[in-house]
XYZ file of C-alpha atoms in Angstrom:
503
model
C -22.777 -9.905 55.895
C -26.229 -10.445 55.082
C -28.214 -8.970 52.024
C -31.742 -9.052 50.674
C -32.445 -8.983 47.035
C -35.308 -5.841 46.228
C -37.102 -7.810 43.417
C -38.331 -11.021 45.521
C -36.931 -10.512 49.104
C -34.766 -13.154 49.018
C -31.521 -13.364 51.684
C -28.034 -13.808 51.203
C -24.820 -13.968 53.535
C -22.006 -13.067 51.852
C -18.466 -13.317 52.948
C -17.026 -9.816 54.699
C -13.702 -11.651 52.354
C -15.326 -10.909 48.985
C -16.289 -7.286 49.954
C -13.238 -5.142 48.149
C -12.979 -2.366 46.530
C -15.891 0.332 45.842
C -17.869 -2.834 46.659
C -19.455 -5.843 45.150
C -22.526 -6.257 42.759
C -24.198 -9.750 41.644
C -27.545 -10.948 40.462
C -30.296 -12.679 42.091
C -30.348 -16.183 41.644
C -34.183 -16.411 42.328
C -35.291 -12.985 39.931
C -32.548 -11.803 38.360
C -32.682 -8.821 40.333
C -28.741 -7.106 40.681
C -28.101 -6.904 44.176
C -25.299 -4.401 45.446
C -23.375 -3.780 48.876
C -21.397 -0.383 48.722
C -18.305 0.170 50.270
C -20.029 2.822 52.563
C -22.897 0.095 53.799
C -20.187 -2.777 54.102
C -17.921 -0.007 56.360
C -20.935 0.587 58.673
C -22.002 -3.008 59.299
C -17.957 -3.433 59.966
C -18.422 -0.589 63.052
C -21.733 -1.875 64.326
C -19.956 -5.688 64.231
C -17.114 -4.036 65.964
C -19.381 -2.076 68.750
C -21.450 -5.494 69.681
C -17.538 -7.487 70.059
C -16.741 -4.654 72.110
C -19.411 -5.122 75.091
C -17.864 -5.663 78.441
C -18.470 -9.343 79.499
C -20.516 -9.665 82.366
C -18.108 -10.940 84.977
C -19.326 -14.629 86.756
C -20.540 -14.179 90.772
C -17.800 -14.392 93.022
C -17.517 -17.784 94.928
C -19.317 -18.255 98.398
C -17.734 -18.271 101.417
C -16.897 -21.951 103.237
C -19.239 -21.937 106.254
C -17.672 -24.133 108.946
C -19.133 -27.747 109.196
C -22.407 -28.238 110.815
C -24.262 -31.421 112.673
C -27.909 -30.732 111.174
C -28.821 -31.252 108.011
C -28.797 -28.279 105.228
C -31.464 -27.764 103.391
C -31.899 -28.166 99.952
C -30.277 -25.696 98.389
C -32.492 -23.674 95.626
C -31.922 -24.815 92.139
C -33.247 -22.034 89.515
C -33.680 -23.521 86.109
C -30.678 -22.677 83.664
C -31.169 -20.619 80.796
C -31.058 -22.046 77.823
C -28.116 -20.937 75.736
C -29.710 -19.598 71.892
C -28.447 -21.770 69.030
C -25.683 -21.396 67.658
C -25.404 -19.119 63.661
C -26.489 -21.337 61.138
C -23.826 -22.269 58.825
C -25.475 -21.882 55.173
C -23.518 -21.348 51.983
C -24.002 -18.288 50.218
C -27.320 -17.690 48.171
C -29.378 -19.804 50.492
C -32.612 -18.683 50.627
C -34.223 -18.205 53.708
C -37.971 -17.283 52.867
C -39.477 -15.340 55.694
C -36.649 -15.238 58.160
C -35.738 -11.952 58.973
C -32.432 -10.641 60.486
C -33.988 -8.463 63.469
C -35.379 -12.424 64.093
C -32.275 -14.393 63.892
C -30.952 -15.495 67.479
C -28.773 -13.147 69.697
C -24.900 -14.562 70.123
C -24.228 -14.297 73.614
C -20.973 -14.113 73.891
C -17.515 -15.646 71.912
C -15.668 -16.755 75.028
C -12.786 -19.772 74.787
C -14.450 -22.647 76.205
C -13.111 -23.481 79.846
C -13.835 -19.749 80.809
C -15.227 -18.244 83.713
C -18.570 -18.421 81.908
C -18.766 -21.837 81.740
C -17.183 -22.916 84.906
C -19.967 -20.670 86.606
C -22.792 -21.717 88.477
C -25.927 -21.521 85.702
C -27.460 -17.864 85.366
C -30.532 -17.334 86.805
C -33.526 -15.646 84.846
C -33.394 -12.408 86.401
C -29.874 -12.015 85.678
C -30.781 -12.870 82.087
C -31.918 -8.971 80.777
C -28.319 -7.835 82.243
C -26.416 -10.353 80.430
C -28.262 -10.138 76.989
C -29.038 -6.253 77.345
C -26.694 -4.301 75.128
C -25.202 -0.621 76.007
C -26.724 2.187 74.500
C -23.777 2.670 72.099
C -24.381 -1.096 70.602
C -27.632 -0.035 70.593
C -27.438 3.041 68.443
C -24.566 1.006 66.360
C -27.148 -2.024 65.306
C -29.722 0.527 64.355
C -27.178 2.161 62.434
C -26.414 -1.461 60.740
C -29.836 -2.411 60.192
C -30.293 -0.698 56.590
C -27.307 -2.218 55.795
C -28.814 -6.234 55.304
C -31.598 -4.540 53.266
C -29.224 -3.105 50.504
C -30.734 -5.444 48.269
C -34.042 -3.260 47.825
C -34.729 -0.441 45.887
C -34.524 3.003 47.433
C -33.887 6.298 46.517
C -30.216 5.711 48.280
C -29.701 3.105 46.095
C -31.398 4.766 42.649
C -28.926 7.565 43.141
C -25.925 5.258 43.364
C -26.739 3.253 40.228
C -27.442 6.837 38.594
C -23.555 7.612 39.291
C -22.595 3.944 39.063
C -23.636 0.831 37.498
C -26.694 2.136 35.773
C -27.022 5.112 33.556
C -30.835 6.560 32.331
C -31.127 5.542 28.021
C -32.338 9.077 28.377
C -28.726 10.362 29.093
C -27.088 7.704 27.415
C -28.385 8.352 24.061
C -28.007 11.619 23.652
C -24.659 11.793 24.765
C -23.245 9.203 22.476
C -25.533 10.208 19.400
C -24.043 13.923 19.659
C -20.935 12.909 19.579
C -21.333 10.596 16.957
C -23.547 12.842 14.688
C -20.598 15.444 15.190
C -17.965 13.430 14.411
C -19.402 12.648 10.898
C -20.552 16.189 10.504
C -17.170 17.568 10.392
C -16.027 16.308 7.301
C -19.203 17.958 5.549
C -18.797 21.523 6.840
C -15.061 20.937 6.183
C -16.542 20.607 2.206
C -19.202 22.761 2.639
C -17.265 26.021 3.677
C -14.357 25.285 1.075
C -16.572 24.639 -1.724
C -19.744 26.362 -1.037
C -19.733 28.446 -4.539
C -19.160 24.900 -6.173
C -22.057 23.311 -4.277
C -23.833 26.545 -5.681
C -23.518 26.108 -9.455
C -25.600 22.424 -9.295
C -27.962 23.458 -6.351
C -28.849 27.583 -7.140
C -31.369 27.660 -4.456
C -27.987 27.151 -1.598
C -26.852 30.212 -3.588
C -29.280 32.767 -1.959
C -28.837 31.044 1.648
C -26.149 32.072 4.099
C -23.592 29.768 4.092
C -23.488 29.527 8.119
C -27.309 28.453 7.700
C -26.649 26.057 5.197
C -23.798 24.303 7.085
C -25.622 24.633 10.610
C -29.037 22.555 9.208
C -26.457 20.043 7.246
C -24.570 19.322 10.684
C -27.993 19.574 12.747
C -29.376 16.507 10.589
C -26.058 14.344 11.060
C -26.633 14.949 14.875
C -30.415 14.254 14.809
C -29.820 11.230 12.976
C -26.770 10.083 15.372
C -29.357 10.962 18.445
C -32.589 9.464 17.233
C -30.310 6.231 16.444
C -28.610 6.240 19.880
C -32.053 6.835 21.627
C -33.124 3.923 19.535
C -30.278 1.431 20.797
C -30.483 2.354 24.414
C -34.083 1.761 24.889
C -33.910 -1.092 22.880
C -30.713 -2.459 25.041
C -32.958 -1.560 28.339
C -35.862 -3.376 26.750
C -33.854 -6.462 25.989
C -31.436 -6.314 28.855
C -28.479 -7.266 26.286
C -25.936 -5.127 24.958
C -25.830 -4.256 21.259
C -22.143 -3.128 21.009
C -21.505 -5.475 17.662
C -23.012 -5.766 14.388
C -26.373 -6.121 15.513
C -26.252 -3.161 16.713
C -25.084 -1.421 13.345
C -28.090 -3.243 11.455
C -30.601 -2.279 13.729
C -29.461 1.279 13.550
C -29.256 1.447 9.881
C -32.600 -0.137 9.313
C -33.841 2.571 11.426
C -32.542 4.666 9.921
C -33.955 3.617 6.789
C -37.645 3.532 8.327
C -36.617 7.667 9.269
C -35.919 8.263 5.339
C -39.387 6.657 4.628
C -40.989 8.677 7.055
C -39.394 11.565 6.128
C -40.228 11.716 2.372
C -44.035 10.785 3.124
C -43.992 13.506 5.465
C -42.886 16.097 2.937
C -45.337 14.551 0.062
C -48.066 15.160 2.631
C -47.152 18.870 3.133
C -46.921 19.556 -0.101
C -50.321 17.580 -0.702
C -48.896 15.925 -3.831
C -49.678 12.643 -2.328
C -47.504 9.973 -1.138
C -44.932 8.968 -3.652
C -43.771 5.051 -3.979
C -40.418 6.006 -5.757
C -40.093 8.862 -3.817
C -40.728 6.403 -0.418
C -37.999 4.087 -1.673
C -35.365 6.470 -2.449
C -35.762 8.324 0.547
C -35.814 4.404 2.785
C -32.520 3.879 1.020
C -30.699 7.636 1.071
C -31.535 7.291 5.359
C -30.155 3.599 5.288
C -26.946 4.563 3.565
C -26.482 8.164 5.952
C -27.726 5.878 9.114
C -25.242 3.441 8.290
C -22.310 5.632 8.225
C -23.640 6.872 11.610
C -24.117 3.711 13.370
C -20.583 2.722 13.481
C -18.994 4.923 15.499
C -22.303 5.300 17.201
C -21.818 1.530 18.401
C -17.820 2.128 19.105
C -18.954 5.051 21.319
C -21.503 3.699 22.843
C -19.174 0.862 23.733
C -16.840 2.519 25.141
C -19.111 4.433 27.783
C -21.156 1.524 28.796
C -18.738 -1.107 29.178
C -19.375 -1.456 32.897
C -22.512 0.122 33.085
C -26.818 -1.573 32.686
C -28.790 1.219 31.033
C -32.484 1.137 33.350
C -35.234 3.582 33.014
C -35.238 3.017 37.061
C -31.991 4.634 36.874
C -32.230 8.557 38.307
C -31.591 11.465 35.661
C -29.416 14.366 37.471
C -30.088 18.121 36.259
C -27.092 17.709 33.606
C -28.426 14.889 31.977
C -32.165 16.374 31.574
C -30.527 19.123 30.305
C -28.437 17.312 27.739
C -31.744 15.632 26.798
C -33.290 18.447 26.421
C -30.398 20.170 24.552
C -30.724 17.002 21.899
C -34.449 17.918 21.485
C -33.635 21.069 20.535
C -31.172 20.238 17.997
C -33.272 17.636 16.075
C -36.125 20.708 16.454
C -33.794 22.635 14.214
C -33.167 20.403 12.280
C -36.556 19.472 11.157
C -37.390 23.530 10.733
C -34.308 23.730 8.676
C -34.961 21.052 6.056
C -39.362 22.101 6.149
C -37.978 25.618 5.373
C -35.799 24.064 2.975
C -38.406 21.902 1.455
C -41.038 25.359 1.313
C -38.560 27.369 -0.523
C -37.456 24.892 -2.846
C -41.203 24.402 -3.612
C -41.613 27.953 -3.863
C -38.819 28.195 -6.511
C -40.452 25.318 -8.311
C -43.849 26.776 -8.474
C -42.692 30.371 -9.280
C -40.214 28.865 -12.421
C -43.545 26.744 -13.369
C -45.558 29.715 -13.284
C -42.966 31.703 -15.150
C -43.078 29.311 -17.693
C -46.624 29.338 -18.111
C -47.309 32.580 -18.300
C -44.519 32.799 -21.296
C -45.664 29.734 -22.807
C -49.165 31.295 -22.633
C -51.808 30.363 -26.126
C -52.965 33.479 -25.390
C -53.238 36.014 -28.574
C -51.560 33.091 -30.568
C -53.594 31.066 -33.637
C -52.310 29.571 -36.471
C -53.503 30.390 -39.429
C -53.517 28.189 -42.688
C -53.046 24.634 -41.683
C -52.148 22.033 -44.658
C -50.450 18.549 -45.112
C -49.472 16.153 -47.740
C -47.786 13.055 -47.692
C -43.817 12.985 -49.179
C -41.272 10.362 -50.983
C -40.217 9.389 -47.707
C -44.141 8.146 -46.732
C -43.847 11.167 -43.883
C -46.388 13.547 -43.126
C -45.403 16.873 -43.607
C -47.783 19.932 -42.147
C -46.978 22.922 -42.784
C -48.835 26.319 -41.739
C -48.473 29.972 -39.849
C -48.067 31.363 -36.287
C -49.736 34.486 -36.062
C -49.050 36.370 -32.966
C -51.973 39.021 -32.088
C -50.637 40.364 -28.839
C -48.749 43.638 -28.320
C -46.030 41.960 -26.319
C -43.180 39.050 -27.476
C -43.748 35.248 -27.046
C -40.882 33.898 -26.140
C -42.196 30.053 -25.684
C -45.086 28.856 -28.160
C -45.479 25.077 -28.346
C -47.326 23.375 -31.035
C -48.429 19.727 -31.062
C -49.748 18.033 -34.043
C -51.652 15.101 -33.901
C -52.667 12.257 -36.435
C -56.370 10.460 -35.684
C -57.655 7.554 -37.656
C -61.790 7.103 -38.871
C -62.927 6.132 -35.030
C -61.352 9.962 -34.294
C -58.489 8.379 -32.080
C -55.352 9.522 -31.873
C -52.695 7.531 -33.195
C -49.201 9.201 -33.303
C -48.445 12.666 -32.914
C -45.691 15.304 -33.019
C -44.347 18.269 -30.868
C -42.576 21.438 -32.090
C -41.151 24.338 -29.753
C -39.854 27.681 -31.142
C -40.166 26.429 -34.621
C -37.899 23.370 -33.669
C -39.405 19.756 -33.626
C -38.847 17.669 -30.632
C -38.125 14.324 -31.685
C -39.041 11.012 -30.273
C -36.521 8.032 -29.940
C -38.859 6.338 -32.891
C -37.964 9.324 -34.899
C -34.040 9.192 -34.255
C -34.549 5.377 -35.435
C -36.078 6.086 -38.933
C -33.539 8.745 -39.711
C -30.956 6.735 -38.406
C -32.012 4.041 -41.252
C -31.791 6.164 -43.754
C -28.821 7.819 -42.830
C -29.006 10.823 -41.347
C -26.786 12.827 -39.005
C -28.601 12.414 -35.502
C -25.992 13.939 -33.113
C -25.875 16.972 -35.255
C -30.073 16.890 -35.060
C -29.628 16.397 -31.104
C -27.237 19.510 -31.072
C -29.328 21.161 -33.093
C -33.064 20.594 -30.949
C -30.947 21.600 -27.591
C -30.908 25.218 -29.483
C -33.414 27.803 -28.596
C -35.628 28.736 -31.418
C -36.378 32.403 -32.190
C -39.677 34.247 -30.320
C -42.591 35.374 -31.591
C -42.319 39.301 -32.344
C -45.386 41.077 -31.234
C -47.742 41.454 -34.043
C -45.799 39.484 -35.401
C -45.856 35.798 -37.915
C -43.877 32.604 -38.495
C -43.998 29.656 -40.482
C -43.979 26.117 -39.410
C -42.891 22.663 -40.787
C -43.407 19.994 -38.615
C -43.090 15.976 -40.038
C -44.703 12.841 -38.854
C -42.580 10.300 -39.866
C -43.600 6.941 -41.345
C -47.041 7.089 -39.345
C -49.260 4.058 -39.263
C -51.895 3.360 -41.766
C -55.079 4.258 -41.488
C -54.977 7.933 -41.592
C -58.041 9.973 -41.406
C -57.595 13.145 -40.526
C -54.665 15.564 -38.497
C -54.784 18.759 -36.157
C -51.891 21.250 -35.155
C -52.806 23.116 -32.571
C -51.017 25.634 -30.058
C -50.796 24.856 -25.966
C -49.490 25.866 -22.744
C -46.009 24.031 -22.364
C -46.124 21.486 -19.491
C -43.061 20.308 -18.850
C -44.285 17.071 -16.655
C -47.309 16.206 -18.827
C -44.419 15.888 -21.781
C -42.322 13.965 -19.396
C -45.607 11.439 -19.199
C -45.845 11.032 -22.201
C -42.468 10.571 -23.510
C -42.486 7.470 -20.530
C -45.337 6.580 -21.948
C -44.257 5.756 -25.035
C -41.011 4.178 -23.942
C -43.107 1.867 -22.468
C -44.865 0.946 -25.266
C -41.590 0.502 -27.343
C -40.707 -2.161 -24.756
């Protein structure tokens, strides 16, 4: 049977022997091009082979009758000039390319008789008996059209895109979501398992869960497994088209992970950008690594799945997607669509929480109606120094935070050390815990202590203060204690700040 290759036209006669099965598939030799010949195209070039064997022979002229002998001389008898016979079918080995040759242009076989027949013990056909002898029956006629298509197989069609749709070649379209969905589900079960049987646990360390329904929680957890197990898929299979190799190994786990990793990134810059805080490098890393780690417990059985449904199978964006497969596609756009509104509403209310315990904070930390009213200091035995003074509140309602800093500048008016107090309790440094661990003093039970809340500020109310400097640097000029607005992050700043400087 003879076969053209779609990619660069090139001809090949392959043995009717090697045809089993659903049929055969191979690659070009010239372009790489696979070249297929169904069961169904190899079956109808068998009937049209079959019709053209089947052509009655023309039977040879019957032999003249002996005239009796004669004294004059015959003529010459009339000697028409014998047809030639076409050449006999070229015996090439398979894959040899025969450029511009076309089938329809090959020579017609005459006939298979046994040599010593009637045919060839025949006087010679003449040339107007030639279009009865080579002129096929309608029924071989209507049989070689049929059998035509069939030494074309080779090119691409929509026949043939539908067959490698349901065969040898699958869309990365339908291949990716399929295997990342059941991948992404497969490690999603284990955390719903621990979400629904220890939600109230999960609540105590993450509050904001608490005042979420716990089907809403554990459909956006299992949503973002599957996202990540379809994104990654997607990833692989147009990567595998791409490449035309298959990345069923450990290749395929590293690229997944490190795309995974690149989807953390993204990600946490995207939320830094909604929130307009700016674009966070620790922030960036931690979320690169937290998607490596989740990608890479995803990948595996991503690559064992994908493995096992595209052992036999070339994944082609020339491939055909049926209606199923655009709507599992589209089904897998929808879940990662939930996903991302799931963890953005997430993000917003866990923001909103943030900024409404800030502002809580400030507005009970507020200065406002708060002075303090005779300031003094003097220096001790233990070289400290020890200011001392009065909270007076003015206001008509309690203070439950006040926060007073004290700070120590030298003759250029720069600050060289200072000091923090809160409710009437000192905050102490790690320098501090050093000095009074030198000379002895208890600091686990001044630790326990600090953790304590101090008392309020009764409205209309007053409270002395003691707050120490300990061992400052020389060069004292002057000192200030004055009352602010507690910031929790600006005293996180500066307490790294000053570890730094220790180091």
């Amino acid at each position: 049977m003879d076969v053209r290759c779609g990619g660069c036209n090139k001809l090949f006669r392959v043995s009717d022997d090697k045809v089993i099965g659903s049929g055969i598939r191979f690659k070009c030799t010239r372009c790489g091009e696979y070249v297929a010949i169904t069961r169904e195209a190899f079956d109808e070039y068998s009937l049209s082979q079959a019709g053209g064997a089947a052509l009655p022979m023309p039977e040879p002229p019957a032999p003249a009758a002996p005239k009796p002998p004669a004294f004059e001389i015959p003529s010459a008898p009339r000697v028409e000039e014998p047809v030639k016979a076409p050449a006999p079918p070229s015996l090439e080995p398979s894959g040899f390319d025969f450029r511009a040759a076309q089938p329809e242009e090959q020579g017609f076989i005459l006939s298979k008789a046994a040599p010593g027949s009637a045919h060839e013990a025949g006087p010679p056909l003449a040339s107007a008996a030639l279009p009865e002898v080579l002129e096929p029956s309608p029924a071989a006629k209507a049989a070689r059209e049929q059998a035509r298509p069939s030494s074309q197989i080779g090119r691409v069609s929509t026949h043939q895109r539908s067959l490698d749709a349901s065969g040898d070649t699958i869309h990365p379209f339908a291949s990716g979501p399929a295997a990342g969905i059941v991948a992404g589900l497969g490690c999603a079960l284990p955390v719903l398992a621990v979400i629904l049987l220890a939600f109230s646990i999960i609540t105590q360390y993450v509050p904001l869960l608490a005042t979420m329904p716990i089907y809403h929680v554990a459909a956006v957890s299992a949503a973002g497994l599957i996202s990540i197990g379809i994104l990654i898929a997607l990833f692989l299979a147009m990567l595998q088209s791409w490449a035309e190799r298959k990345m069923f190994s450990f290749l395929g786990i590293i690229l997944g992970a490190l795309f995974g990793a690149a989807l953390g990134a993204g990600h946490s810059a995207s939320l830094d950008l909604i929130s307009r805080a700016g674009i966070n490098q620790a922030r960036l890393v931690n979320g690169a690594i937290g998607g490596g780690i989740i990608s890479f417990l995803v990948v595996i059985p991503l690559v064992i799945i994908r493995r096992t449904m595209l052992t036999s199978k070339k994944e082609s964006f020339s491939a055909r997607l049926s209606g199923g497969q655009i709507f599992g596609f589209l089904f897998a756009l929808a879940i990662i669509g939930f996903a991302l509104y799931g963890e953005f509403l997430l993000t917003a209310k866990v923001q909103a929480a943030a900024q409404g315990t800030m502002s809580a904070l400030m507005d009970m930390s507020s200065t406002e109606g708060l002075k303090i009213i005779n300031p003094s200091g003097y220096m001790d035995t233990n070289g400290d120094l020890v200011i001392t003074g009065t909270v007076e509140n003015a206001a008509d309602k309690e203070k439950p935070v006040w926060y007073l800093v004290a700070e120590v500048y030298d003759a250029r008016n720069t600050v060289i050390i200072k000091a923090r107090m809160m409710n009437g309790k000192q905050l102490y440094t790690q320098r501090d815990y050093d000095i009074l661990v030198k000379r002895g003093s208890d600091v686990q039970d001044l630790k326990a202590k600090s953790r304590e809340r101090g008392p309020a500020l009764p409205p209309k109310g007053m409270m002395n203060f003691e707050i120490r400097i300990m061992e400052p640097p020389v060069g004292i000029a002057t000192f200030n204690a004055m009352l602010r607005q507690f910031d929790p992050m600006e005293m996180m700043k500066e307490a790294a700040s000053e570890m730094k400087q220790r180091q």
